Amino acid sequence: MDTAEKPAHASGEQDGGPGRGAVRRATALAGLGSVADVAAVAQLLTTESRQGVLVAGLLSVVTGTLGLIQLYGQPIRKRALVMVALIAVGAGLVGAMAQRYYADATAAPPPQPADIAANPATTPPRSTPPPSPSPSLSPSPSASPSPSAGEKIREAEATLRDQDYLDVESGRIGTVVPGESDLWYVSPYRSLWTAGGGEYPITPVDARPDAEACARALAARDYDQVEVGKLSPGDWACARTAEGNLVGIRFPAIPANGDAPLRISYVVWHATPAG
């Protein structure tokens, strides 16, 4: 009797009895649950999609539970432990997402316009723009009046050596400065030129002039130099400056030779029309 039953039982296991079918179904559920767990963790680390994590976690719990049911009555082996792990991981993910949903639901909503009107204390503070600077009350400085024609600008003395240039408006002596230098002394010839090699007019006059007398003299006689050696001490000359002004030049002493410097005194007037 026992001998007859053994072959029958062995034959049932080889043909795939109910036990082997349950194991196959449990294995399939374990694979599905593992895929669900991996998908849930991936979404949690990348997109943080709450719905996707929640669905994948629930799927892991369901597949793990169904797998344990399939293995009911079987010896506890690795498959059963896998099912328990699937249930634990899925339950953890579901719990985390449920907690986030609960936190969002219980968070205080932002105040609505009606609430702000009813409770001004909820109104967020507004920054007050700084006051615009008031216009200056101090009067703007008035422009200095331009000098009138013939008004004296400067009166001074100077000592010129060979190749010295003189700017009579500032009194500066040195090398030529275009547009500023007015008189140029060439000592070997004892001659006084206007700057630029005689670019501006110069002429001797008979007596001490004023601005109008200098303008008339330069309109009548236009030279590029004055031969100082032919003058007498105390003689005068008039010239136009690079700025268009007038200068009266007095020669208190005449150099005896070309090595001696030239000493002059001069008066500068604001420009007057020639003629």
PDB file of C-alpha atoms in Angstrom:
ATOM      1  CA  MET A   1       0.000   0.000   0.000  1.00  0.00           C
ATOM      2  CA  ASP A   2       2.795   2.421   0.899  1.00  0.00           C
ATOM      3  CA  THR A   3       4.713   1.345  -2.129  1.00  0.00           C
ATOM      4  CA  ALA A   4       1.833   2.219  -4.421  1.00  0.00           C
ATOM      5  CA  GLU A   5       1.315   5.650  -2.908  1.00  0.00           C
ATOM      6  CA  LYS A   6       4.961   6.772  -3.231  1.00  0.00           C
ATOM      7  CA  PRO A   7       5.171   6.648  -6.981  1.00  0.00           C
ATOM      8  CA  ALA A   8       1.891   8.500  -7.245  1.00  0.00           C
ATOM      9  CA  HIS A   9       3.141  11.315  -4.955  1.00  0.00           C
ATOM     10  CA  ALA A  10       6.441  11.577  -6.805  1.00  0.00           C
ATOM     11  CA  SER A  11       4.648  11.653 -10.096  1.00  0.00           C
ATOM     12  CA  GLY A  12       2.458  14.553  -8.856  1.00  0.00           C
ATOM     13  CA  GLU A  13       5.507  16.713  -7.965  1.00  0.00           C
ATOM     14  CA  GLN A  14       7.175  16.076 -11.312  1.00  0.00           C
ATOM     15  CA  ASP A  15       4.044  17.021 -13.233  1.00  0.00           C
ATOM     16  CA  GLY A  16       3.795  20.336 -11.357  1.00  0.00           C
ATOM     17  CA  GLY A  17       1.415  20.018  -8.446  1.00  0.00           C
ATOM     18  CA  PRO A  18      -0.314  22.800  -6.542  1.00  0.00           C
ATOM     19  CA  GLY A  19       2.854  23.564  -4.480  1.00  0.00           C
ATOM     20  CA  ARG A  20       5.037  24.308  -7.489  1.00  0.00           C
ATOM     21  CA  GLY A  21       2.319  26.501  -9.057  1.00  0.00           C
ATOM     22  CA  ALA A  22       2.136  28.597  -5.897  1.00  0.00           C
ATOM     23  CA  VAL A  23       5.906  29.011  -5.901  1.00  0.00           C
ATOM     24  CA  ARG A  24       5.876  30.199  -9.512  1.00  0.00           C
ATOM     25  CA  ARG A  25       3.121  32.733  -8.803  1.00  0.00           C
ATOM     26  CA  ALA A  26       4.984  33.983  -5.737  1.00  0.00           C
ATOM     27  CA  THR A  27       8.154  34.395  -7.798  1.00  0.00           C
ATOM     28  CA  ALA A  28       6.288  36.418 -10.411  1.00  0.00           C
ATOM     29  CA  LEU A  29       4.754  38.626  -7.720  1.00  0.00           C
ATOM     30  CA  ALA A  30       8.187  39.126  -6.160  1.00  0.00           C
ATOM     31  CA  GLY A  31       9.562  40.340  -9.490  1.00  0.00           C
ATOM     32  CA  LEU A  32       6.630  42.716  -9.990  1.00  0.00           C
ATOM     33  CA  GLY A  33       6.988  44.089  -6.462  1.00  0.00           C
ATOM     34  CA  SER A  34      10.712  44.625  -6.927  1.00  0.00           C
ATOM     35  CA  VAL A  35      10.084  46.592 -10.125  1.00  0.00           C
ATOM     36  CA  ALA A  36       7.514  48.711  -8.281  1.00  0.00           C
ATOM     37  CA  ASP A  37       9.992  49.482  -5.473  1.00  0.00           C
ATOM     38  CA  VAL A  38      12.742  50.451  -7.912  1.00  0.00           C
ATOM     39  CA  ALA A  39      10.345  52.757  -9.790  1.00  0.00           C
ATOM     40  CA  ALA A  40       9.191  54.399  -6.556  1.00  0.00           C
ATOM     41  CA  VAL A  41      12.739  55.064  -5.353  1.00  0.00           C
ATOM     42  CA  ALA A  42      13.723  56.426  -8.796  1.00  0.00           C
ATOM     43  CA  GLN A  43      10.814  58.881  -8.826  1.00  0.00           C
ATOM     44  CA  LEU A  44      11.588  59.928  -5.261  1.00  0.00           C
ATOM     45  CA  LEU A  45      15.187  60.779  -6.208  1.00  0.00           C
ATOM     46  CA  THR A  46      14.423  62.486  -9.545  1.00  0.00           C
ATOM     47  CA  THR A  47      10.969  63.969 -10.165  1.00  0.00           C
ATOM     48  CA  GLU A  48       9.688  63.620  -6.573  1.00  0.00           C
ATOM     49  CA  SER A  49       6.250  62.800  -8.015  1.00  0.00           C
ATOM     50  CA  ARG A  50       4.131  62.058  -4.953  1.00  0.00           C
ATOM     51  CA  GLN A  51       1.414  60.259  -6.874  1.00  0.00           C
ATOM     52  CA  GLY A  52       3.898  58.022  -8.702  1.00  0.00           C
ATOM     53  CA  VAL A  53       5.715  57.104  -5.464  1.00  0.00           C
ATOM     54  CA  LEU A  54       2.425  56.458  -3.692  1.00  0.00           C
ATOM     55  CA  VAL A  55       1.090  54.177  -6.467  1.00  0.00           C
ATOM     56  CA  ALA A  56       4.359  52.255  -6.750  1.00  0.00           C
ATOM     57  CA  GLY A  57       4.505  51.815  -2.967  1.00  0.00           C
ATOM     58  CA  LEU A  58       0.945  50.485  -2.809  1.00  0.00           C
ATOM     59  CA  LEU A  59       1.702  48.096  -5.680  1.00  0.00           C
ATOM     60  CA  SER A  60       4.715  46.785  -3.750  1.00  0.00           C
ATOM     61  CA  VAL A  61       2.597  46.197  -0.638  1.00  0.00           C
ATOM     62  CA  VAL A  62      -0.119  44.392  -2.629  1.00  0.00           C
ATOM     63  CA  THR A  63       2.276  42.142  -4.523  1.00  0.00           C
ATOM     64  CA  GLY A  64       4.151  41.266  -1.338  1.00  0.00           C
ATOM     65  CA  THR A  65       0.935  40.401   0.471  1.00  0.00           C
ATOM     66  CA  LEU A  66      -0.335  38.273  -2.444  1.00  0.00           C
ATOM     67  CA  GLY A  67       3.030  36.515  -2.585  1.00  0.00           C
ATOM     68  CA  LEU A  68       2.835  35.607   1.120  1.00  0.00           C
ATOM     69  CA  ILE A  69      -0.664  34.236   0.527  1.00  0.00           C
ATOM     70  CA  GLN A  70       0.667  32.071  -2.300  1.00  0.00           C
ATOM     71  CA  LEU A  71       3.404  30.753  -0.016  1.00  0.00           C
ATOM     72  CA  TYR A  72       1.049  29.983   2.843  1.00  0.00           C
ATOM     73  CA  GLY A  73       1.753  26.516   4.177  1.00  0.00           C
ATOM     74  CA  GLN A  74       5.186  26.388   2.477  1.00  0.00           C
ATOM     75  CA  PRO A  75       8.465  26.276   4.409  1.00  0.00           C
ATOM     76  CA  ILE A  76       9.864  29.761   5.195  1.00  0.00           C
ATOM     77  CA  ARG A  77      12.598  30.323   2.647  1.00  0.00           C
ATOM     78  CA  LYS A  78      14.115  33.214   0.691  1.00  0.00           C
ATOM     79  CA  ARG A  79      10.918  33.866  -1.259  1.00  0.00           C
ATOM     80  CA  ALA A  80       8.988  34.531   1.931  1.00  0.00           C
ATOM     81  CA  LEU A  81      11.687  36.931   3.151  1.00  0.00           C
ATOM     82  CA  VAL A  82      11.553  38.777  -0.193  1.00  0.00           C
ATOM     83  CA  MET A  83       7.786  39.204   0.198  1.00  0.00           C
ATOM     84  CA  VAL A  84       8.230  40.630   3.690  1.00  0.00           C
ATOM     85  CA  ALA A  85      10.891  43.062   2.375  1.00  0.00           C
ATOM     86  CA  LEU A  86       8.582  44.190  -0.428  1.00  0.00           C
ATOM     87  CA  ILE A  87       5.781  44.846   2.026  1.00  0.00           C
ATOM     88  CA  ALA A  88       8.128  46.787   4.352  1.00  0.00           C
ATOM     89  CA  VAL A  89       9.612  48.987   1.617  1.00  0.00           C
ATOM     90  CA  GLY A  90       6.243  49.662   0.017  1.00  0.00           C
ATOM     91  CA  ALA A  91       4.666  50.484   3.365  1.00  0.00           C
ATOM     92  CA  GLY A  92       7.495  52.904   4.148  1.00  0.00           C
ATOM     93  CA  LEU A  93       7.057  54.743   0.859  1.00  0.00           C
ATOM     94  CA  VAL A  94       3.276  54.921   1.255  1.00  0.00           C
ATOM     95  CA  GLY A  95       3.660  56.238   4.789  1.00  0.00           C
ATOM     96  CA  ALA A  96       6.120  58.956   3.719  1.00  0.00           C
ATOM     97  CA  MET A  97       3.859  60.178   0.933  1.00  0.00           C
ATOM     98  CA  ALA A  98       0.787  60.071   3.174  1.00  0.00           C
ATOM     99  CA  GLN A  99       2.627  62.224   5.730  1.00  0.00           C
ATOM    100  CA  ARG A 100       3.462  64.822   3.069  1.00  0.00           C
ATOM    101  CA  TYR A 101      -0.133  64.952   1.889  1.00  0.00           C
ATOM    102  CA  TYR A 102      -1.298  65.408   5.470  1.00  0.00           C
ATOM    103  CA  ALA A 103       1.237  68.210   6.081  1.00  0.00           C
ATOM    104  CA  ASP A 104       0.062  70.057   2.985  1.00  0.00           C
ATOM    105  CA  ALA A 105      -3.571  69.655   3.932  1.00  0.00           C
ATOM    106  CA  THR A 106      -3.090  71.001   7.447  1.00  0.00           C
ATOM    107  CA  ALA A 107      -0.854  73.947   6.422  1.00  0.00           C
ATOM    108  CA  ALA A 108      -2.452  77.373   6.981  1.00  0.00           C
ATOM    109  CA  PRO A 109      -3.651  78.870   3.674  1.00  0.00           C
ATOM    110  CA  PRO A 110      -2.323  82.319   2.684  1.00  0.00           C
ATOM    111  CA  PRO A 111      -4.552  85.230   3.724  1.00  0.00           C
ATOM    112  CA  GLN A 112      -7.165  86.137   1.159  1.00  0.00           C
ATOM    113  CA  PRO A 113      -8.024  89.744   0.203  1.00  0.00           C
ATOM    114  CA  ALA A 114     -11.185  89.587   2.301  1.00  0.00           C
ATOM    115  CA  ASP A 115      -9.203  88.426   5.339  1.00  0.00           C
ATOM    116  CA  ILE A 116      -6.650  91.233   4.859  1.00  0.00           C
ATOM    117  CA  ALA A 117      -9.429  93.809   4.710  1.00  0.00           C
ATOM    118  CA  ALA A 118     -11.003  92.418   7.861  1.00  0.00           C
ATOM    119  CA  ASN A 119      -7.681  92.177   9.717  1.00  0.00           C
ATOM    120  CA  PRO A 120      -5.211  94.879   8.684  1.00  0.00           C
ATOM    121  CA  ALA A 121      -2.538  93.258  10.876  1.00  0.00           C
ATOM    122  CA  THR A 122      -2.115  90.536   8.242  1.00  0.00           C
ATOM    123  CA  THR A 123      -1.172  93.080   5.588  1.00  0.00           C
ATOM    124  CA  PRO A 124       2.493  92.627   4.694  1.00  0.00           C
ATOM    125  CA  PRO A 125       4.600  95.711   5.361  1.00  0.00           C
ATOM    126  CA  ARG A 126       5.359  97.828   2.356  1.00  0.00           C
ATOM    127  CA  SER A 127       8.659  99.566   1.962  1.00  0.00           C
ATOM    128  CA  THR A 128       8.340 103.324   1.902  1.00  0.00           C
ATOM    129  CA  PRO A 129      10.306 104.913  -0.910  1.00  0.00           C
ATOM    130  CA  PRO A 130      12.825 107.495   0.246  1.00  0.00           C
ATOM    131  CA  PRO A 131      11.675 111.074  -0.156  1.00  0.00           C
ATOM    132  CA  SER A 132      12.856 112.708  -3.318  1.00  0.00           C
ATOM    133  CA  PRO A 133      15.494 115.324  -2.699  1.00  0.00           C
ATOM    134  CA  SER A 134      14.124 118.814  -2.601  1.00  0.00           C
ATOM    135  CA  PRO A 135      15.457 121.156  -5.243  1.00  0.00           C
ATOM    136  CA  SER A 136      18.346 123.241  -4.136  1.00  0.00           C
ATOM    137  CA  LEU A 137      17.250 126.628  -2.880  1.00  0.00           C
ATOM    138  CA  SER A 138      20.659 128.180  -3.245  1.00  0.00           C
ATOM    139  CA  PRO A 139      20.825 130.411  -6.305  1.00  0.00           C
ATOM    140  CA  SER A 140      23.099 129.248  -9.076  1.00  0.00           C
ATOM    141  CA  PRO A 141      26.252 131.280  -9.317  1.00  0.00           C
ATOM    142  CA  SER A 142      25.929 133.972 -11.914  1.00  0.00           C
ATOM    143  CA  ALA A 143      28.357 133.817 -14.752  1.00  0.00           C
ATOM    144  CA  SER A 144      31.164 136.312 -14.405  1.00  0.00           C
ATOM    145  CA  PRO A 145      30.683 139.155 -16.851  1.00  0.00           C
ATOM    146  CA  SER A 146      33.042 139.044 -19.789  1.00  0.00           C
ATOM    147  CA  PRO A 147      35.494 141.955 -19.870  1.00  0.00           C
ATOM    148  CA  SER A 148      34.511 144.865 -22.020  1.00  0.00           C
ATOM    149  CA  ALA A 149      36.575 145.935 -25.011  1.00  0.00           C
ATOM    150  CA  GLY A 150      39.658 147.900 -24.004  1.00  0.00           C
ATOM    151  CA  GLU A 151      39.576 146.734 -20.364  1.00  0.00           C
ATOM    152  CA  LYS A 152      43.030 146.154 -18.881  1.00  0.00           C
ATOM    153  CA  ILE A 153      43.841 142.475 -18.351  1.00  0.00           C
ATOM    154  CA  ARG A 154      47.409 142.583 -17.076  1.00  0.00           C
ATOM    155  CA  GLU A 155      50.346 144.913 -16.500  1.00  0.00           C
ATOM    156  CA  ALA A 156      53.795 143.460 -15.790  1.00  0.00           C
ATOM    157  CA  GLU A 157      57.512 143.381 -16.600  1.00  0.00           C
ATOM    158  CA  ALA A 158      59.621 140.652 -18.232  1.00  0.00           C
ATOM    159  CA  THR A 159      63.217 139.915 -19.170  1.00  0.00           C
ATOM    160  CA  LEU A 160      63.693 137.945 -22.389  1.00  0.00           C
ATOM    161  CA  ARG A 161      66.785 136.050 -23.510  1.00  0.00           C
ATOM    162  CA  ASP A 162      67.541 134.639 -26.942  1.00  0.00           C
ATOM    163  CA  GLN A 163      64.703 132.404 -28.261  1.00  0.00           C
ATOM    164  CA  ASP A 164      62.416 133.144 -25.299  1.00  0.00           C
ATOM    165  CA  TYR A 165      58.668 133.168 -25.978  1.00  0.00           C
ATOM    166  CA  LEU A 166      56.350 135.254 -23.783  1.00  0.00           C
ATOM    167  CA  ASP A 167      52.636 134.747 -23.181  1.00  0.00           C
ATOM    168  CA  VAL A 168      51.626 138.242 -22.100  1.00  0.00           C
ATOM    169  CA  GLU A 169      48.222 137.199 -20.670  1.00  0.00           C
ATOM    170  CA  SER A 170      49.813 134.795 -18.145  1.00  0.00           C
ATOM    171  CA  GLY A 171      53.386 136.157 -17.991  1.00  0.00           C
ATOM    172  CA  ARG A 172      54.811 132.706 -18.755  1.00  0.00           C
ATOM    173  CA  ILE A 173      58.210 132.628 -20.513  1.00  0.00           C
ATOM    174  CA  GLY A 174      59.570 129.531 -22.261  1.00  0.00           C
ATOM    175  CA  THR A 175      59.379 127.732 -25.557  1.00  0.00           C
ATOM    176  CA  VAL A 176      56.599 128.380 -28.039  1.00  0.00           C
ATOM    177  CA  VAL A 177      53.077 127.236 -27.092  1.00  0.00           C
ATOM    178  CA  PRO A 178      50.762 127.397 -30.133  1.00  0.00           C
ATOM    179  CA  GLY A 179      47.745 129.592 -29.549  1.00  0.00           C
ATOM    180  CA  GLU A 180      49.242 131.139 -26.382  1.00  0.00           C
ATOM    181  CA  SER A 181      52.766 132.499 -27.013  1.00  0.00           C
ATOM    182  CA  ASP A 182      52.679 136.144 -28.171  1.00  0.00           C
ATOM    183  CA  LEU A 183      56.235 137.636 -28.348  1.00  0.00           C
ATOM    184  CA  TRP A 184      59.504 136.031 -29.462  1.00  0.00           C
ATOM    185  CA  TYR A 185      62.946 137.626 -28.860  1.00  0.00           C
ATOM    186  CA  VAL A 186      65.876 136.876 -31.201  1.00  0.00           C
ATOM    187  CA  SER A 187      68.886 138.422 -29.422  1.00  0.00           C
ATOM    188  CA  PRO A 188      71.620 138.170 -32.111  1.00  0.00           C
ATOM    189  CA  TYR A 189      69.586 140.582 -34.255  1.00  0.00           C
ATOM    190  CA  ARG A 190      68.046 142.454 -31.284  1.00  0.00           C
ATOM    191  CA  SER A 191      64.596 141.960 -32.841  1.00  0.00           C
ATOM    192  CA  LEU A 192      61.220 141.282 -31.185  1.00  0.00           C
ATOM    193  CA  TRP A 193      58.804 139.174 -33.229  1.00  0.00           C
ATOM    194  CA  THR A 194      55.257 138.060 -32.664  1.00  0.00           C
ATOM    195  CA  ALA A 195      54.837 134.312 -32.215  1.00  0.00           C
ATOM    196  CA  GLY A 196      54.657 132.056 -35.224  1.00  0.00           C
ATOM    197  CA  GLY A 197      57.468 133.903 -37.019  1.00  0.00           C
ATOM    198  CA  GLY A 198      55.562 137.187 -37.198  1.00  0.00           C
ATOM    199  CA  GLU A 199      52.073 135.684 -37.624  1.00  0.00           C
ATOM    200  CA  TYR A 200      50.472 138.553 -35.653  1.00  0.00           C
ATOM    201  CA  PRO A 201      50.957 142.292 -36.319  1.00  0.00           C
ATOM    202  CA  ILE A 202      53.382 144.486 -34.360  1.00  0.00           C
ATOM    203  CA  THR A 203      54.432 148.131 -34.885  1.00  0.00           C
ATOM    204  CA  PRO A 204      56.309 150.894 -33.070  1.00  0.00           C
ATOM    205  CA  VAL A 205      54.220 153.845 -31.771  1.00  0.00           C
ATOM    206  CA  ASP A 206      55.237 157.417 -30.924  1.00  0.00           C
ATOM    207  CA  ALA A 207      53.952 157.642 -27.335  1.00  0.00           C
ATOM    208  CA  ARG A 208      52.383 155.618 -24.577  1.00  0.00           C
ATOM    209  CA  PRO A 209      49.200 154.209 -26.136  1.00  0.00           C
ATOM    210  CA  ASP A 210      45.885 153.016 -24.767  1.00  0.00           C
ATOM    211  CA  ALA A 211      43.831 150.165 -26.245  1.00  0.00           C
ATOM    212  CA  GLU A 212      42.188 152.309 -28.910  1.00  0.00           C
ATOM    213  CA  ALA A 213      45.478 153.887 -29.960  1.00  0.00           C
ATOM    214  CA  CYS A 214      47.070 150.441 -30.308  1.00  0.00           C
ATOM    215  CA  ALA A 215      44.139 149.233 -32.437  1.00  0.00           C
ATOM    216  CA  ARG A 216      44.441 152.245 -34.742  1.00  0.00           C
ATOM    217  CA  ALA A 217      48.236 151.894 -35.053  1.00  0.00           C
ATOM    218  CA  LEU A 218      48.023 148.208 -35.958  1.00  0.00           C
ATOM    219  CA  ALA A 219      45.327 148.940 -38.528  1.00  0.00           C
ATOM    220  CA  ALA A 220      47.610 151.515 -40.158  1.00  0.00           C
ATOM    221  CA  ARG A 221      50.962 149.675 -39.959  1.00  0.00           C
ATOM    222  CA  ASP A 222      51.314 145.876 -39.860  1.00  0.00           C
ATOM    223  CA  TYR A 223      54.832 144.485 -39.339  1.00  0.00           C
ATOM    224  CA  ASP A 224      56.019 141.045 -38.188  1.00  0.00           C
ATOM    225  CA  GLN A 225      58.905 142.335 -36.022  1.00  0.00           C
ATOM    226  CA  VAL A 226      60.393 145.401 -34.339  1.00  0.00           C
ATOM    227  CA  GLU A 227      64.139 146.087 -34.557  1.00  0.00           C
ATOM    228  CA  VAL A 228      64.890 146.891 -30.917  1.00  0.00           C
ATOM    229  CA  GLY A 229      68.441 148.081 -31.716  1.00  0.00           C
ATOM    230  CA  LYS A 230      67.005 151.044 -33.650  1.00  0.00           C
ATOM    231  CA  LEU A 231      64.726 152.186 -30.811  1.00  0.00           C
ATOM    232  CA  SER A 232      65.505 154.570 -27.963  1.00  0.00           C
ATOM    233  CA  PRO A 233      65.004 153.896 -24.246  1.00  0.00           C
ATOM    234  CA  GLY A 234      61.405 154.632 -23.299  1.00  0.00           C
ATOM    235  CA  ASP A 235      59.969 153.876 -26.778  1.00  0.00           C
ATOM    236  CA  TRP A 236      56.723 151.918 -27.204  1.00  0.00           C
ATOM    237  CA  ALA A 237      55.299 149.319 -29.585  1.00  0.00           C
ATOM    238  CA  CYS A 238      51.865 147.724 -29.987  1.00  0.00           C
ATOM    239  CA  ALA A 239      51.004 144.118 -30.984  1.00  0.00           C
ATOM    240  CA  ARG A 240      48.102 141.687 -31.322  1.00  0.00           C
ATOM    241  CA  THR A 241      48.287 138.573 -29.127  1.00  0.00           C
ATOM    242  CA  ALA A 242      47.510 134.987 -30.117  1.00  0.00           C
ATOM    243  CA  GLU A 243      44.200 135.330 -28.248  1.00  0.00           C
ATOM    244  CA  GLY A 244      43.320 138.436 -30.235  1.00  0.00           C
ATOM    245  CA  ASN A 245      43.981 140.916 -27.414  1.00  0.00           C
ATOM    246  CA  LEU A 246      46.161 144.029 -27.549  1.00  0.00           C
ATOM    247  CA  VAL A 247      49.480 144.613 -25.818  1.00  0.00           C
ATOM    248  CA  GLY A 248      51.452 147.839 -25.425  1.00  0.00           C
ATOM    249  CA  ILE A 249      55.202 147.189 -24.972  1.00  0.00           C
ATOM    250  CA  ARG A 250      57.680 149.677 -23.429  1.00  0.00           C
ATOM    251  CA  PHE A 251      61.457 149.372 -23.827  1.00  0.00           C
ATOM    252  CA  PRO A 252      63.016 151.021 -20.750  1.00  0.00           C
ATOM    253  CA  ALA A 253      66.540 150.138 -21.950  1.00  0.00           C
ATOM    254  CA  ILE A 254      68.006 148.983 -25.234  1.00  0.00           C
ATOM    255  CA  PRO A 255      70.451 146.014 -25.171  1.00  0.00           C
ATOM    256  CA  ALA A 256      73.936 147.170 -26.230  1.00  0.00           C
ATOM    257  CA  ASN A 257      74.670 143.910 -28.086  1.00  0.00           C
ATOM    258  CA  GLY A 258      73.159 140.581 -29.017  1.00  0.00           C
ATOM    259  CA  ASP A 259      74.345 138.831 -25.854  1.00  0.00           C
ATOM    260  CA  ALA A 260      72.405 141.059 -23.468  1.00  0.00           C
ATOM    261  CA  PRO A 261      68.826 140.189 -22.469  1.00  0.00           C
ATOM    262  CA  LEU A 262      65.859 142.393 -23.341  1.00  0.00           C
ATOM    263  CA  ARG A 263      63.947 143.995 -20.464  1.00  0.00           C
ATOM    264  CA  ILE A 264      60.405 145.225 -21.181  1.00  0.00           C
ATOM    265  CA  SER A 265      57.266 146.369 -19.397  1.00  0.00           C
ATOM    266  CA  TYR A 266      53.857 145.810 -20.959  1.00  0.00           C
ATOM    267  CA  VAL A 267      50.118 146.368 -20.619  1.00  0.00           C
ATOM    268  CA  VAL A 268      47.522 143.895 -21.990  1.00  0.00           C
ATOM    269  CA  TRP A 269      43.996 145.030 -22.907  1.00  0.00           C
ATOM    270  CA  HIS A 270      40.958 143.033 -23.848  1.00  0.00           C
ATOM    271  CA  ALA A 271      40.486 142.738 -27.601  1.00  0.00           C
ATOM    272  CA  THR A 272      39.162 145.721 -29.557  1.00  0.00           C
ATOM    273  CA  PRO A 273      38.292 145.639 -33.251  1.00  0.00           C
ATOM    274  CA  ALA A 274      41.114 146.470 -35.573  1.00  0.00           C
ATOM    275  CA  GLY A 275      40.729 149.792 -37.361  1.00  0.00           C
TER     276      GLY A 275
END
